[in-house]
């Protein structure tokens, strides 16, 4: 018996990194998972490599209507959705006085607006199902787990856009929890610290990604800052994606049915921000 037997989940940004590890953990615990990535080929490859029942929705989630299409794809594939993990995102760093409006807005779009739109798209079916279940005297829990960051909780120099967006996720989480608790929809967030992904690899490796608007963005952080970050983590090292996905599994499982409106810090004991 798995913790998520019979459940169906959407995990955005699930072809790589924390999202991929989460999808693999969910499948291992009995769930069916919709795999999502901006790149269709990457999403299809990930789905093919995961040993379990999966479906794929690829494309730019910041486009108008994309969140509704994502939820429809999951409902069409699995019949219903029980869990949603809003994980998709990237970083586009810069100091505040040199940051363009586009650079700032891009982080709000993917990290704050997309989770709102996905939650809104899930709301009609989830609320109606909950009303019927309540009339029958049943309690059926559904789950939203939003991914925030210590940058959002504490601020982080060079990430004014990302920090603002990730703090927005906290407000979104706590407000939805107040509105939707009556429907047994648990809404929580995880705030990650330093996790080993392509977003935190050494910038000197030279990896880039192309934003939905066509901008080339360098991924990673300078090696010197990586070393500084590790030095201020009480656990002495960054987390692996698998270690990061464990708390997401917990919040998505029946073990967390009475955990609601919370932000779980997953930082190895580091709370001061990656670069302070």
XYZ file of N, CA and C in Angstrom:
828
model
N 0.837 -1.200 0.000
C 0.000 0.000 0.000
C 0.873 1.253 0.000
N 0.588 2.159 -0.928
C 1.319 3.413 -0.969
C 0.516 4.533 -0.338
N 1.189 5.594 0.039
C 0.516 6.737 0.646
C -0.473 7.407 -0.298
N -0.259 7.262 -1.607
C -1.095 7.961 -2.587
C -1.834 6.997 -3.500
N -2.081 5.793 -3.034
C -2.794 4.813 -3.855
C -4.132 5.376 -4.332
N -4.371 5.247 -5.638
C -5.636 5.676 -6.209
C -5.755 7.162 -6.467
N -4.718 7.929 -6.175
C -4.760 9.375 -6.355
C -4.162 9.766 -7.708
N -4.597 10.922 -8.185
C -4.046 11.485 -9.416
C -3.520 12.877 -9.115
N -2.351 13.193 -9.655
C -1.677 14.442 -9.301
C -1.208 15.198 -10.537
N -1.240 16.503 -10.434
C -0.547 17.396 -11.361
C 0.707 17.887 -10.651
N 1.851 17.767 -11.312
C 3.092 18.353 -10.787
C 3.664 19.219 -11.901
N 3.602 20.523 -11.743
C 4.135 21.392 -12.789
C 5.659 21.444 -12.683
N 6.295 21.644 -13.824
C 7.758 21.661 -13.854
C 8.347 20.345 -13.392
N 7.789 19.238 -13.867
C 8.127 17.921 -13.297
C 9.017 17.062 -14.177
N 9.634 17.643 -15.187
C 10.531 16.857 -16.027
C 11.961 16.853 -15.509
N 12.257 17.790 -14.584
C 13.622 17.916 -14.075
C 13.586 18.327 -12.606
N 14.724 18.167 -11.941
C 14.920 18.724 -10.611
C 13.945 18.230 -9.555
N 13.505 19.166 -8.706
C 12.608 18.819 -7.607
C 11.289 18.262 -8.137
N 10.792 18.843 -9.214
C 9.536 18.356 -9.786
C 9.639 16.924 -10.269
N 10.746 16.591 -10.919
C 10.951 15.217 -11.391
C 11.028 14.253 -10.205
N 11.798 14.625 -9.178
C 11.911 13.775 -7.993
C 10.558 13.594 -7.318
N 9.751 14.653 -7.295
C 8.417 14.571 -6.707
C 7.527 13.633 -7.507
N 7.556 13.765 -8.821
C 6.752 12.890 -9.665
C 7.133 11.424 -9.466
N 8.425 11.155 -9.406
C 8.887 9.779 -9.210
C 8.447 9.248 -7.848
N 8.515 10.088 -6.816
C 8.106 9.669 -5.477
C 6.596 9.428 -5.417
N 5.836 10.286 -6.070
C 4.384 10.104 -6.101
C 4.007 8.788 -6.774
N 4.624 8.526 -7.915
C 4.338 7.278 -8.631
C 4.708 6.072 -7.773
N 5.845 6.135 -7.103
C 6.266 5.037 -6.232
C 5.274 4.801 -5.100
N 4.543 5.872 -4.710
C 3.553 5.763 -3.634
C 2.143 5.499 -4.159
N 2.034 5.186 -5.470
C 0.759 4.735 -6.011
C -0.035 5.732 -6.814
N 0.483 6.944 -7.016
C -0.285 7.967 -7.733
C -0.048 7.901 -9.238
N -1.013 8.416 -9.966
C -0.860 8.733 -11.379
C -0.465 10.203 -11.466
N 0.441 10.539 -12.381
C 1.005 11.897 -12.375
C 1.010 12.498 -13.775
N 0.526 13.739 -13.858
C 0.663 14.520 -15.082
C 2.013 15.220 -15.053
N 2.844 14.915 -16.050
C 4.168 15.513 -16.185
C 4.070 16.776 -17.020
N 4.707 17.833 -16.567
C 4.638 19.113 -17.268
C 6.026 19.726 -17.411
N 6.280 20.289 -18.565
C 7.502 21.062 -18.800
C 7.253 22.009 -19.956
N 8.037 23.076 -20.016
C 7.962 24.005 -21.139
C 8.339 23.310 -22.442
N 9.285 22.383 -22.362
C 9.821 21.664 -23.520
C 9.105 20.316 -23.661
N 8.392 20.121 -24.762
C 7.609 18.903 -24.955
C 8.485 17.657 -25.007
N 9.632 17.754 -25.664
C 10.511 16.586 -25.777
C 11.030 16.161 -24.412
N 11.391 17.129 -23.585
C 11.891 16.829 -22.239
C 10.789 16.206 -21.397
N 9.574 16.734 -21.516
C 8.447 16.198 -20.758
C 8.136 14.762 -21.174
N 8.124 14.510 -22.457
C 7.838 13.156 -22.950
C 8.922 12.174 -22.511
N 10.174 12.603 -22.548
C 11.266 11.735 -22.113
C 11.126 11.390 -20.634
N 10.830 12.389 -19.826
C 10.669 12.145 -18.385
C 9.524 11.177 -18.120
N 8.402 11.383 -18.801
C 7.252 10.502 -18.607
C 7.586 9.069 -18.996
N 8.374 8.921 -20.054
C 8.755 7.590 -20.495
C 9.710 6.894 -19.538
N 10.492 7.693 -18.811
C 11.478 7.118 -17.888
C 10.903 6.805 -16.505
N 9.761 7.405 -16.189
C 9.144 7.171 -14.883
C 8.319 5.900 -14.948
N 8.560 5.015 -14.028
C 7.926 3.697 -14.041
C 6.566 3.748 -13.353
N 5.561 4.192 -14.095
C 4.221 4.283 -13.543
C 3.293 4.931 -14.545
N 2.049 5.183 -14.134
C 1.065 5.769 -15.035
C 1.239 7.282 -15.058
N 1.516 7.789 -16.250
C 1.739 9.223 -16.406
C 0.999 9.729 -17.638
N 0.812 11.029 -17.678
C 0.349 11.743 -18.856
C 1.229 12.971 -18.992
N 1.141 13.650 -20.118
C 2.022 14.792 -20.382
C 1.209 15.994 -20.826
N 1.563 17.153 -20.268
C 1.076 18.429 -20.791
C 2.280 19.351 -20.887
N 2.642 19.732 -22.096
C 3.816 20.582 -22.308
C 3.381 21.948 -22.807
N 4.210 22.937 -22.511
C 3.948 24.277 -23.014
C 4.128 25.342 -21.957
N 3.937 26.572 -22.375
C 4.136 27.749 -21.527
C 2.909 27.974 -20.654
N 3.051 27.726 -19.364
C 1.923 27.863 -18.451
C 1.533 29.313 -18.198
N 2.393 30.258 -18.584
C 2.048 31.662 -18.368
C 1.102 32.195 -19.446
N 0.859 31.436 -20.499
C -0.054 31.880 -21.550
C -1.495 31.871 -21.031
N -2.276 32.795 -21.543
C -3.687 32.870 -21.180
C -4.374 31.553 -21.523
N -5.070 30.982 -20.567
C -5.811 29.741 -20.797
C -5.020 28.474 -20.578
N -3.689 28.574 -20.402
C -2.865 27.366 -20.282
C -3.188 26.582 -19.012
N -3.460 27.281 -17.912
C -3.775 26.582 -16.663
C -5.053 25.765 -16.802
N -6.046 26.326 -17.473
C -7.289 25.590 -17.695
C -7.040 24.358 -18.562
N -6.190 24.503 -19.573
C -5.864 23.373 -20.443
C -5.105 22.297 -19.676
N -4.211 22.715 -18.777
C -3.460 21.776 -17.940
C -4.406 20.923 -17.094
N -5.323 21.566 -16.418
C -6.270 20.842 -15.559
C -7.171 19.943 -16.391
N -7.621 20.431 -17.534
C -8.452 19.603 -18.423
C -7.697 18.371 -18.883
N -6.419 18.541 -19.217
C -5.616 17.406 -19.663
C -5.509 16.349 -18.576
N -5.330 16.775 -17.336
C -5.241 15.824 -16.221
C -6.575 15.126 -15.986
N -7.665 15.882 -16.020
C -8.983 15.265 -15.843
C -9.301 14.295 -16.966
N -8.930 14.654 -18.189
C -9.168 13.753 -19.324
C -8.352 12.471 -19.199
N -7.120 12.608 -18.708
C -6.228 11.448 -18.610
C -6.596 10.531 -17.453
N -6.985 11.113 -16.323
C -7.136 10.323 -15.093
C -8.567 10.271 -14.554
N -9.466 11.070 -15.124
C -10.836 11.095 -14.648
C -11.090 12.118 -13.562
N -10.083 12.427 -12.780
C -10.178 13.408 -11.704
C -8.771 13.753 -11.258
N -8.647 14.827 -10.494
C -7.367 15.235 -9.913
C -7.561 15.362 -8.405
N -6.617 14.835 -7.652
C -6.680 14.885 -6.193
C -5.616 15.785 -5.574
N -4.499 15.966 -6.293
C -3.329 16.661 -5.750
C -2.764 17.573 -6.826
N -2.351 18.759 -6.439
C -1.648 19.651 -7.357
C -0.422 20.230 -6.675
N 0.720 20.070 -7.298
C 1.961 20.669 -6.810
C 2.390 21.742 -7.801
N 2.336 22.988 -7.366
C 2.744 24.115 -8.215
C 4.239 24.355 -8.024
N 5.019 23.748 -8.898
C 6.477 23.739 -8.763
C 7.196 24.464 -9.896
N 6.560 24.658 -11.037
C 7.246 25.194 -12.211
C 7.852 26.561 -11.924
N 9.039 26.794 -12.464
C 9.654 28.099 -12.309
C 11.121 28.106 -12.684
N 11.672 29.297 -12.684
C 13.092 29.477 -12.960
C 13.519 30.778 -12.307
N 14.794 31.078 -12.340
C 15.305 32.334 -11.778
C 15.865 33.207 -12.889
N 15.743 34.506 -12.699
C 16.291 35.495 -13.636
C 16.801 36.641 -12.781
N 18.014 36.459 -12.270
C 18.539 37.309 -11.207
C 19.092 38.637 -11.723
N 19.132 39.579 -10.820
C 19.713 40.877 -11.117
C 19.474 41.823 -9.951
N 20.317 42.838 -9.821
C 20.120 43.814 -8.748
C 18.960 44.733 -9.110
N 18.286 45.243 -8.083
C 17.020 45.944 -8.282
C 17.138 47.148 -9.210
N 18.211 47.956 -9.051
C 18.283 49.205 -9.800
C 18.599 49.001 -11.280
N 18.960 47.755 -11.654
C 19.235 47.461 -13.063
C 18.193 46.521 -13.676
N 17.164 46.181 -12.923
C 16.196 45.187 -13.374
C 15.108 45.832 -14.232
N 14.800 45.186 -15.346
C 13.747 45.688 -16.231
C 12.378 45.249 -15.724
N 11.346 45.936 -16.194
C 9.981 45.534 -15.866
C 9.708 44.111 -16.354
N 10.210 43.780 -17.531
C 9.985 42.441 -18.090
C 10.589 41.364 -17.186
N 11.795 41.625 -16.707
C 12.489 40.665 -15.843
C 11.735 40.465 -14.533
N 11.217 41.544 -13.977
C 10.448 41.458 -12.738
C 9.120 40.736 -12.967
N 8.427 41.124 -14.022
C 7.113 40.544 -14.302
C 7.200 39.062 -14.622
N 8.276 38.652 -15.273
C 8.426 37.244 -15.638
C 8.398 36.341 -14.417
N 9.021 36.780 -13.321
C 9.020 35.971 -12.103
C 7.635 35.946 -11.458
N 6.929 37.082 -11.463
C 5.564 37.085 -10.943
C 4.674 36.162 -11.758
N 4.854 36.179 -13.070
C 3.997 35.380 -13.952
C 4.101 33.888 -13.651
N 5.311 33.365 -13.597
C 5.473 31.919 -13.461
C 5.339 31.454 -12.012
N 5.811 32.257 -11.059
C 5.846 31.795 -9.671
C 4.603 32.135 -8.857
N 3.861 33.158 -9.255
C 2.695 33.583 -8.476
C 1.398 33.482 -9.268
N 1.382 34.023 -10.474
C 0.142 34.038 -11.249
C -0.232 32.642 -11.729
N 0.743 31.866 -12.195
C 0.423 30.504 -12.653
C -0.171 29.646 -11.538
N 0.431 29.592 -10.334
C -0.219 28.815 -9.265
C -1.645 29.281 -8.958
N -1.875 30.593 -8.991
C -3.238 31.104 -8.791
C -4.173 30.583 -9.874
N -3.752 30.667 -11.123
C -4.615 30.240 -12.222
C -4.890 28.737 -12.174
N -3.882 27.951 -11.822
C -4.082 26.502 -11.731
C -5.067 26.181 -10.611
N -4.895 26.820 -9.468
C -5.826 26.603 -8.354
C -7.239 27.013 -8.747
N -7.360 28.131 -9.406
C -8.689 28.600 -9.855
C -9.327 27.607 -10.827
N -8.508 27.024 -11.702
C -9.035 26.054 -12.661
C -9.515 24.776 -11.974
N -8.871 24.414 -10.866
C -9.281 23.219 -10.120
C -10.531 23.457 -9.284
N -10.774 24.712 -8.924
C -11.801 25.028 -7.931
C -13.199 24.522 -8.265
N -13.717 24.718 -9.474
C -15.113 24.312 -9.704
C -15.383 22.838 -9.425
N -14.569 21.962 -9.983
C -14.813 20.524 -9.787
C -14.537 20.106 -8.346
N -13.513 20.659 -7.734
C -13.183 20.292 -6.359
C -14.251 20.773 -5.379
N -14.734 21.969 -5.552
C -15.743 22.505 -4.636
C -17.065 21.751 -4.779
N -17.467 21.476 -6.009
C -18.721 20.755 -6.209
C -18.637 19.335 -5.651
N -17.498 18.678 -5.875
C -17.317 17.329 -5.321
C -17.378 17.359 -3.802
N -16.756 18.370 -3.205
C -16.737 18.475 -1.746
C -18.136 18.710 -1.182
N -18.933 19.513 -1.879
C -20.310 19.748 -1.416
C -21.117 18.455 -1.425
N -20.966 17.670 -2.501
C -21.683 16.392 -2.577
C -21.210 15.441 -1.486
N -19.913 15.399 -1.266
C -19.356 14.517 -0.222
C -19.835 14.928 1.168
N -19.916 16.243 1.397
C -20.390 16.739 2.684
C -21.842 16.333 2.924
N -22.662 16.402 1.866
C -24.067 16.012 1.992
C -24.215 14.519 2.299
N -23.215 13.741 1.876
C -23.225 12.296 2.132
C -22.523 11.937 3.433
N -22.044 12.961 4.151
C -21.357 12.711 5.409
C -19.939 12.200 5.253
N -19.314 12.480 4.113
C -17.962 12.006 3.834
C -16.965 13.152 3.968
N -15.736 12.820 4.328
C -14.609 13.740 4.277
C -13.593 13.208 3.284
N -13.436 13.911 2.182
C -12.437 13.553 1.178
C -11.514 14.748 1.011
N -10.234 14.544 1.265
C -9.277 15.649 1.229
C -8.597 15.724 -0.140
N -8.449 16.948 -0.617
C -7.673 17.223 -1.816
C -6.558 18.188 -1.435
N -5.506 18.204 -2.228
C -4.274 18.876 -1.777
C -3.701 19.822 -2.832
N -3.313 20.996 -2.376
C -2.464 21.887 -3.167
C -1.195 22.146 -2.367
N -0.054 21.930 -3.004
C 1.235 22.257 -2.401
C 1.930 23.250 -3.327
N 2.142 24.450 -2.837
C 2.828 25.487 -3.603
C 4.294 25.556 -3.198
N 5.154 25.770 -4.157
C 6.591 25.841 -3.873
C 7.012 27.300 -3.720
N 7.470 27.630 -2.533
C 8.033 28.945 -2.253
C 9.545 28.780 -2.048
N 10.143 29.705 -1.341
C 11.601 29.714 -1.193
C 11.979 30.551 0.015
N 13.156 30.263 0.565
C 13.665 31.145 1.614
C 13.908 32.556 1.083
N 14.115 32.686 -0.219
C 14.243 34.024 -0.798
C 12.960 34.815 -0.611
N 11.824 34.125 -0.704
C 10.556 34.784 -0.462
C 10.325 35.071 1.000
N 10.749 34.157 1.869
C 10.518 34.319 3.308
C 11.421 35.379 3.927
N 12.662 35.475 3.414
C 13.665 36.322 4.061
C 14.212 37.429 3.161
N 13.942 37.354 1.861
C 14.588 38.246 0.906
C 15.962 37.724 0.534
N 16.453 38.133 -0.614
C 17.769 37.679 -1.055
C 18.349 38.680 -2.040
N 19.504 39.216 -1.745
C 20.147 40.198 -2.618
C 20.341 39.621 -4.008
N 19.963 40.383 -5.017
C 20.085 39.941 -6.401
C 18.869 39.199 -6.908
N 17.848 39.064 -6.041
C 16.649 38.322 -6.455
C 15.376 39.065 -6.034
N 15.329 40.353 -6.265
C 14.157 41.107 -5.831
C 12.896 40.608 -6.525
N 13.011 40.209 -7.796
C 11.842 39.709 -8.539
C 11.403 38.343 -8.025
N 12.351 37.438 -7.897
C 12.071 36.081 -7.428
C 11.567 36.106 -5.981
N 12.178 36.930 -5.144
C 11.782 37.016 -3.745
C 10.358 37.534 -3.611
N 10.026 38.565 -4.368
C 8.668 39.105 -4.331
C 7.654 38.065 -4.798
N 8.003 37.346 -5.859
C 7.092 36.342 -6.388
C 6.886 35.201 -5.408
N 7.968 34.765 -4.769
C 7.862 33.642 -3.839
C 7.173 34.040 -2.536
N 7.273 35.299 -2.121
C 6.476 35.750 -0.986
C 5.013 35.840 -1.384
N 4.756 36.183 -2.633
C 3.388 36.171 -3.132
C 2.759 34.795 -3.029
N 3.549 33.759 -3.247
C 3.067 32.390 -3.103
C 2.599 32.122 -1.677
N 3.297 32.703 -0.713
C 2.908 32.515 0.691
C 1.534 33.129 0.954
N 1.329 34.364 0.480
C 0.031 35.000 0.646
C -1.071 34.242 -0.061
N -0.779 33.759 -1.266
C -1.738 32.951 -2.020
C -2.121 31.703 -1.228
N -1.112 31.025 -0.697
C -1.335 29.787 0.053
C -2.219 30.021 1.268
N -1.888 31.021 2.041
C -2.616 31.258 3.288
C -4.048 31.734 3.028
N -4.242 32.495 1.955
C -5.590 32.962 1.635
C -6.465 31.829 1.107
N -5.930 31.008 0.206
C -6.702 29.869 -0.287
C -7.047 28.910 0.848
N -6.117 28.756 1.787
C -6.388 27.881 2.927
C -7.589 28.393 3.722
N -7.685 29.705 3.913
C -8.817 30.273 4.634
C -10.121 30.109 3.854
N -10.059 30.270 2.545
C -11.272 30.187 1.737
C -11.735 28.749 1.499
N -10.795 27.820 1.363
C -11.140 26.492 0.878
C -11.081 25.384 1.923
N -10.705 25.724 3.155
C -10.677 24.705 4.186
C -12.014 24.014 4.359
N -13.104 24.778 4.217
C -14.440 24.204 4.378
C -14.736 23.116 3.355
N -13.982 23.114 2.255
C -14.164 22.101 1.219
C -13.140 20.969 1.335
N -12.431 20.928 2.464
C -11.411 19.901 2.717
C -10.318 19.918 1.654
N -9.998 21.126 1.199
C -8.871 21.311 0.279
C -7.715 21.856 1.106
N -6.758 21.001 1.410
C -5.567 21.439 2.138
C -4.680 22.256 1.203
N -4.312 23.446 1.622
C -3.408 24.292 0.843
C -2.220 24.650 1.722
N -1.051 24.202 1.324
C 0.188 24.450 2.060
C 1.300 24.806 1.091
N 2.421 25.203 1.633
C 3.582 25.529 0.810
C 4.843 24.965 1.447
N 5.845 24.757 0.621
C 7.189 24.444 1.099
C 8.103 25.580 0.657
N 8.962 26.011 1.556
C 9.947 27.047 1.241
C 11.321 26.390 1.241
N 11.857 26.193 0.060
C 13.146 25.521 -0.067
C 14.293 26.497 0.111
N 15.368 25.982 0.683
C 16.631 26.693 0.715
C 17.469 26.279 -0.476
N 18.686 25.875 -0.232
C 19.633 25.508 -1.283
C 19.434 24.033 -1.636
N 18.904 23.785 -2.824
C 18.697 22.428 -3.329
C 19.506 22.287 -4.609
N 20.178 21.163 -4.765
C 21.002 20.933 -5.958
C 20.131 20.678 -7.188
N 19.969 21.720 -8.011
C 19.269 21.597 -9.285
C 20.036 22.419 -10.313
N 19.548 22.443 -11.529
C 20.248 23.242 -12.540
C 20.121 24.736 -12.256
N 19.160 25.130 -11.412
C 19.034 26.539 -11.045
C 20.068 26.974 -10.019
N 20.680 26.002 -9.328
C 21.689 26.336 -8.317
C 23.059 25.768 -8.656
N 23.217 25.208 -9.833
C 24.537 24.724 -10.234
C 25.464 25.914 -10.453
N 26.745 25.636 -10.596
C 27.712 26.715 -10.815
C 27.404 27.435 -12.126
N 27.256 28.737 -12.039
C 26.959 29.523 -13.234
C 28.081 29.411 -14.254
N 29.274 29.102 -13.763
C 30.428 28.968 -14.666
C 30.264 27.814 -15.658
N 29.302 26.906 -15.388
C 29.056 25.813 -16.330
C 28.432 26.311 -17.630
N 27.837 27.507 -17.578
C 27.379 28.157 -18.807
C 26.044 27.672 -19.342
N 25.245 26.983 -18.537
C 23.943 26.533 -19.044
C 22.970 27.700 -19.116
N 22.178 27.712 -20.186
C 21.173 28.747 -20.386
C 19.804 28.120 -20.612
N 18.774 28.920 -20.396
C 17.444 28.536 -20.826
C 16.830 29.711 -21.570
N 15.855 29.417 -22.391
C 15.144 30.449 -23.120
C 13.790 30.668 -22.469
N 13.495 31.901 -22.082
C 12.221 32.205 -21.445
C 11.100 32.115 -22.477
N 9.854 32.083 -22.024
C 8.740 32.048 -22.977
C 8.720 33.235 -23.931
N 9.339 34.354 -23.537
C 9.384 35.527 -24.414
C 10.632 35.553 -25.288
N 11.476 34.506 -25.210
C 12.637 34.397 -26.081
C 13.933 34.930 -25.525
N 13.930 35.381 -24.280
C 15.159 35.882 -23.659
C 16.044 34.714 -23.215
N 17.347 34.867 -23.407
C 18.314 33.880 -22.922
C 18.708 34.232 -21.488
N 18.548 33.267 -20.583
C 18.836 33.500 -19.174
C 19.887 32.500 -18.707
N 20.962 33.016 -18.115
C 21.981 32.132 -17.545
C 21.446 31.474 -16.280
N 21.647 30.163 -16.172
C 21.180 29.432 -15.003
C 22.326 29.228 -14.015
N 21.968 29.157 -12.735
C 22.959 28.865 -11.714
C 23.376 30.092 -10.923
N 24.294 29.854 -9.995
C 24.849 30.919 -9.163
C 26.367 30.787 -9.186
N 27.094 31.873 -8.978
C 28.561 31.796 -9.013
C 29.101 30.774 -8.007
N 30.141 30.094 -8.383
C 30.715 29.037 -7.550
C 31.097 29.557 -6.166
N 31.603 30.781 -6.099
C 31.975 31.342 -4.799
C 30.755 31.455 -3.881
N 29.625 31.852 -4.443
C 28.405 31.971 -3.644
C 27.860 30.602 -3.257
N 28.043 29.607 -4.122
C 27.642 28.244 -3.760
C 28.402 27.784 -2.518
N 29.693 28.064 -2.487
C 30.510 27.668 -1.338
C 30.080 28.412 -0.075
N 29.773 29.697 -0.220
C 29.304 30.481 0.928
C 27.982 29.941 1.445
N 27.084 29.575 0.519
C 25.775 29.063 0.922
C 25.917 27.785 1.719
N 26.763 26.880 1.252
C 26.968 25.619 1.965
C 27.544 25.862 3.355
N 28.375 26.888 3.477
C 29.032 27.167 4.754
C 28.050 27.648 5.817
N 26.927 28.259 5.411
C 25.985 28.787 6.402
C 24.798 27.858 6.638
N 24.811 26.679 6.005
C 23.755 25.695 6.247
C 24.203 24.801 7.398
N 23.465 24.752 8.496
C 23.878 23.916 9.619
C 24.106 22.454 9.249
N 23.355 21.944 8.275
C 23.554 20.562 7.832
C 24.810 20.400 6.992
N 25.397 21.510 6.561
C 26.695 21.476 5.902
C 26.690 21.232 4.417
N 25.528 21.137 3.817
C 25.459 20.870 2.373
C 24.058 21.199 1.869
N 23.904 21.341 0.545
C 22.559 21.528 -0.004
C 21.769 20.229 0.019
N 20.473 20.342 -0.180
C 19.606 19.162 -0.273
C 19.684 18.559 -1.659
N 19.395 17.285 -1.742
C 19.179 16.649 -3.035
C 17.724 16.870 -3.435
N 17.400 16.742 -4.720
C 15.991 16.851 -5.124
C 15.099 15.837 -4.413
N 15.629 14.659 -4.144
C 14.841 13.639 -3.450
C 14.529 14.056 -2.016
N 15.509 14.682 -1.347
C 15.268 15.176 0.011
C 14.248 16.323 0.006
N 14.260 17.116 -1.054
C 13.289 18.209 -1.167
C 11.886 17.682 -1.428
N 11.773 16.594 -2.174
C 10.446 16.089 -2.538
C 9.754 15.359 -1.396
N 10.503 14.892 -0.409
C 9.889 14.197 0.722
C 8.846 15.034 1.443
N 9.162 16.281 1.823
C 8.148 17.127 2.461
C 6.935 17.401 1.568
N 7.139 17.461 0.250
C 6.012 17.646 -0.669
C 5.094 16.421 -0.609
N 5.704 15.236 -0.578
C 4.912 14.012 -0.431
C 4.119 14.039 0.865
N 4.749 14.407 1.955
C 4.059 14.471 3.248
C 2.828 15.371 3.164
N 3.005 16.591 2.640
C 1.895 17.531 2.577
C 0.806 17.084 1.604
N 1.146 16.211 0.674
C 0.188 15.707 -0.311
C -0.529 14.451 0.154
N -0.131 13.920 1.282
C -0.618 12.619 1.741
C -1.651 12.760 2.855
N -2.353 11.673 3.186
C -3.305 11.703 4.309
C -2.643 12.016 5.651
N -1.333 11.844 5.741
C -0.635 12.166 6.989
C -0.755 13.640 7.348
N -1.047 14.476 6.347
C -1.094 15.924 6.558
C -2.509 16.488 6.413
N -3.527 15.674 6.650
C -4.902 16.160 6.485
C -5.246 17.327 7.409
N -4.569 17.438 8.546
C -4.866 18.533 9.471
C -3.753 19.586 9.475
N -2.889 19.520 8.488
C -1.883 20.566 8.264
C -2.442 21.475 7.178
N -2.636 22.740 7.492
C -3.417 23.593 6.596
C -2.948 25.037 6.716
N -2.677 25.650 5.564
C -2.263 27.049 5.548
C -0.863 27.289 6.064
N -0.014 26.263 5.988
C 1.327 26.344 6.564
C 2.399 26.478 5.479
N 3.537 27.035 5.888
C 4.729 27.082 5.038
C 5.809 26.277 5.746
N 6.189 25.161 5.155
C 7.187 24.268 5.734
C 8.567 24.643 5.195
N 9.444 25.108 6.083
C 10.803 25.466 5.674
C 11.648 24.206 5.523
N 12.218 24.029 4.344
C 13.052 22.857 4.040
C 14.412 23.398 3.634
N 15.260 23.623 4.655
C 16.461 24.439 4.437
C 17.721 23.866 5.057
N 17.639 22.702 5.683
C 18.797 22.200 6.402
C 19.183 23.072 7.581
N 18.223 23.869 8.068
C 18.475 24.750 9.203
C 18.870 26.161 8.829
N 18.962 26.465 7.524
C 19.368 27.798 7.075
C 18.132 28.669 6.891
N 18.108 29.830 7.519
C 16.969 30.719 7.396
C 17.352 32.120 6.954
N 18.625 32.403 6.818
C 19.042 33.785 6.589
C 19.143 34.210 5.149
N 18.840 33.314 4.199
C 19.010 33.662 2.794
C 20.319 33.099 2.271
N 20.340 32.746 1.003
C 21.472 32.005 0.476
C 22.770 32.811 0.486
N 22.685 34.122 0.334
C 23.915 34.889 0.115
C 24.291 35.769 1.302
N 23.539 35.706 2.412
C 23.850 36.602 3.518
C 24.977 36.062 4.375
